[in-house]
Amino acid sequence: MKLYRIGELAKTARISERTIDYYTKLGLIQPESRGSNNYRLYNDETLGILERINQLKQEKYTLEEIKSMIAKWSAATSDIDVSGKLAELESHMQQLQREVKALEPALSKLKPGQARRALAHLIPQGAACIEAIRILLAQGPPM
């Protein structure tokens, strides 16, 4: 397992050292260990977390929301794939809620017939999403 000092991690992740310091202070990432010279050392998993953080920031999540999601992902053990999938679905649902809120002004201006047609397209997709979550929950963790 490769360990990165903060400068190496920043260069590899293409973010600043100050950002890594900030994320560490917020608890978004944690050093794997400290070297004999007291440098913080980060592992490869931290790179993956930084990629997720950047992706979620592009999707307009706040750092508090990201921290909450990371905590949920970290709590899920590697042998419980269902937990990871549910965390992904929750993240996706939160993004959809944001998009719906952004559309509310336009939706309020629709005529009744237009609103019914839009709703007719949305209901089957929403029902399918809910059914997928129900199936995942019923399956439980893999054996």
Short mmCIF file of C-alpha atoms in Angstrom, two decimals:
data_model
loop_
_atom_site.label_atom_id
_atom_site.label_comp_id
_atom_site.label_asym_id
_atom_site.label_seq_id
_atom_site.Cartn_x
_atom_site.Cartn_y
_atom_site.Cartn_z
CA MET A 1 0.00 0.00 0.00
CA LYS A 2 1.39 3.34 -1.05
CA LEU A 3 1.34 6.19 1.44
CA TYR A 4 1.35 9.81 0.31
CA ARG A 5 2.64 12.87 2.08
CA ILE A 6 0.33 15.84 1.77
CA GLY A 7 2.21 17.37 -1.18
CA GLU A 8 2.20 14.10 -3.10
CA LEU A 9 -1.49 13.58 -2.39
CA ALA A 10 -2.32 17.11 -3.52
CA LYS A 11 -0.42 16.65 -6.77
CA THR A 12 -1.96 13.24 -7.48
CA ALA A 13 -5.49 14.42 -6.64
CA ARG A 14 -4.96 17.73 -8.46
CA ILE A 15 -6.05 19.84 -5.51
CA SER A 16 -4.17 22.21 -3.23
CA GLU A 17 -2.43 21.25 -0.01
CA ARG A 18 -4.60 23.82 1.77
CA THR A 19 -7.71 21.98 0.57
CA ILE A 20 -6.35 18.72 1.96
CA ASP A 21 -5.63 20.46 5.27
CA TYR A 22 -9.16 21.86 5.29
CA TYR A 23 -10.77 18.51 4.48
CA THR A 24 -8.69 16.89 7.22
CA LYS A 25 -9.81 19.52 9.76
CA LEU A 26 -13.45 18.97 8.73
CA GLY A 27 -13.05 15.21 9.12
CA LEU A 28 -13.77 14.44 5.46
CA ILE A 29 -10.45 12.61 5.19
CA GLN A 30 -8.04 11.24 7.75
CA PRO A 31 -4.36 10.39 7.53
CA GLU A 32 -3.55 6.69 7.63
CA SER A 33 -0.61 7.33 9.94
CA ARG A 34 2.21 9.72 10.72
CA GLY A 35 5.75 9.25 9.55
CA SER A 36 8.81 9.36 11.79
CA ASN A 37 9.15 13.04 10.86
CA ASN A 38 5.50 13.58 12.01
CA TYR A 39 4.27 14.10 8.43
CA ARG A 40 0.70 13.01 7.84
CA LEU A 41 0.56 10.03 5.51
CA TYR A 42 -2.51 9.28 3.41
CA ASN A 43 -3.35 6.02 1.63
CA ASP A 44 -4.82 5.20 -1.81
CA GLU A 45 -8.33 5.06 -0.34
CA THR A 46 -8.03 8.76 0.43
CA LEU A 47 -7.58 9.43 -3.29
CA GLY A 48 -10.89 7.72 -3.96
CA ILE A 49 -12.58 9.77 -1.26
CA LEU A 50 -11.14 12.97 -2.74
CA GLU A 51 -12.53 11.98 -6.15
CA ARG A 52 -15.96 11.42 -4.59
CA ILE A 53 -15.77 14.77 -2.81
CA ASN A 54 -14.95 16.57 -6.05
CA GLN A 55 -17.77 14.79 -7.88
CA LEU A 56 -20.28 15.62 -5.16
CA LYS A 57 -19.13 19.24 -5.04
CA GLN A 58 -19.76 19.48 -8.80
CA GLU A 59 -23.26 18.17 -8.11
CA LYS A 60 -23.69 21.12 -5.70
CA TYR A 61 -23.62 19.21 -2.40
CA THR A 62 -22.40 21.12 0.64
CA LEU A 63 -19.36 19.90 2.55
CA GLU A 64 -21.65 19.01 5.49
CA GLU A 65 -23.80 16.84 3.21
CA ILE A 66 -20.67 15.26 1.75
CA LYS A 67 -19.33 14.55 5.24
CA SER A 68 -22.59 12.83 6.14
CA MET A 69 -22.47 10.69 2.98
CA ILE A 70 -18.84 9.73 3.57
CA ALA A 71 -19.69 8.71 7.13
CA LYS A 72 -22.47 6.46 5.81
CA TRP A 73 -20.18 4.93 3.20
CA SER A 74 -17.47 4.35 5.80
CA ALA A 75 -19.94 2.74 8.19
CA ALA A 76 -20.89 0.18 5.54
CA THR A 77 -18.51 -2.75 5.68
CA SER A 78 -17.01 -4.02 2.46
CA ASP A 79 -19.08 -7.23 2.59
CA ILE A 80 -22.41 -5.37 2.73
CA ASP A 81 -22.89 -4.21 -0.85
CA VAL A 82 -26.50 -3.30 -0.20
CA SER A 83 -25.51 -0.53 2.20
CA GLY A 84 -23.25 1.01 -0.41
CA LYS A 85 -25.95 0.84 -3.04
CA LEU A 86 -28.48 2.43 -0.68
CA ALA A 87 -26.04 5.25 0.10
CA GLU A 88 -25.64 5.84 -3.63
CA LEU A 89 -29.41 5.85 -4.11
CA GLU A 90 -29.83 8.30 -1.23
CA SER A 91 -27.25 10.57 -2.80
CA HIS A 92 -29.05 10.34 -6.13
CA MET A 93 -32.42 11.03 -4.53
CA GLN A 94 -31.06 14.13 -2.79
CA GLN A 95 -29.77 15.37 -6.14
CA LEU A 96 -33.18 14.76 -7.70
CA GLN A 97 -34.84 16.70 -4.88
CA ARG A 98 -32.55 19.64 -5.62
CA GLU A 99 -33.46 19.48 -9.30
CA VAL A 100 -37.19 19.37 -8.51
CA LYS A 101 -36.84 22.46 -6.28
CA ALA A 102 -35.04 24.24 -9.10
CA LEU A 103 -37.92 23.35 -11.45
CA GLU A 104 -40.70 24.44 -9.07
CA PRO A 105 -40.99 27.98 -10.50
CA ALA A 106 -41.44 26.61 -14.02
CA LEU A 107 -43.82 23.87 -12.87
CA SER A 108 -46.06 26.39 -11.11
CA LYS A 109 -46.56 28.18 -14.44
CA LEU A 110 -47.78 25.05 -16.28
CA LYS A 111 -51.38 24.80 -17.39
CA PRO A 112 -53.37 21.92 -15.82
CA GLY A 113 -53.14 19.74 -18.97
CA GLN A 114 -49.40 20.26 -19.23
CA ALA A 115 -48.95 19.43 -15.55
CA ARG A 116 -50.97 16.19 -15.92
CA ARG A 117 -48.83 15.07 -18.87
CA ALA A 118 -45.60 15.83 -17.00
CA LEU A 119 -46.85 13.96 -13.94
CA ALA A 120 -47.90 10.97 -16.07
CA HIS A 121 -44.27 10.63 -17.21
CA LEU A 122 -42.84 11.02 -13.72
CA ILE A 123 -45.05 8.61 -11.79
CA PRO A 124 -43.84 5.38 -13.50
CA GLN A 125 -40.18 6.39 -13.06
CA GLY A 126 -40.69 7.23 -9.38
CA ALA A 127 -42.54 3.99 -8.78
CA ALA A 128 -39.75 2.02 -10.46
CA CYS A 129 -37.17 3.70 -8.24
CA ILE A 130 -39.17 2.92 -5.09
CA GLU A 131 -39.61 -0.70 -6.20
CA ALA A 132 -35.86 -1.05 -6.79
CA ILE A 133 -35.15 0.21 -3.27
CA ARG A 134 -37.77 -2.17 -1.82
CA ILE A 135 -36.15 -5.12 -3.60
CA LEU A 136 -32.69 -4.13 -2.39
CA LEU A 137 -33.93 -3.88 1.18
CA ALA A 138 -35.69 -7.23 0.96
CA GLN A 139 -32.56 -8.96 -0.33
CA GLY A 140 -30.48 -7.98 2.68
CA PRO A 141 -26.72 -8.43 2.76
CA PRO A 142 -25.11 -10.98 0.41
CA MET A 143 -24.20 -14.34 1.85
#
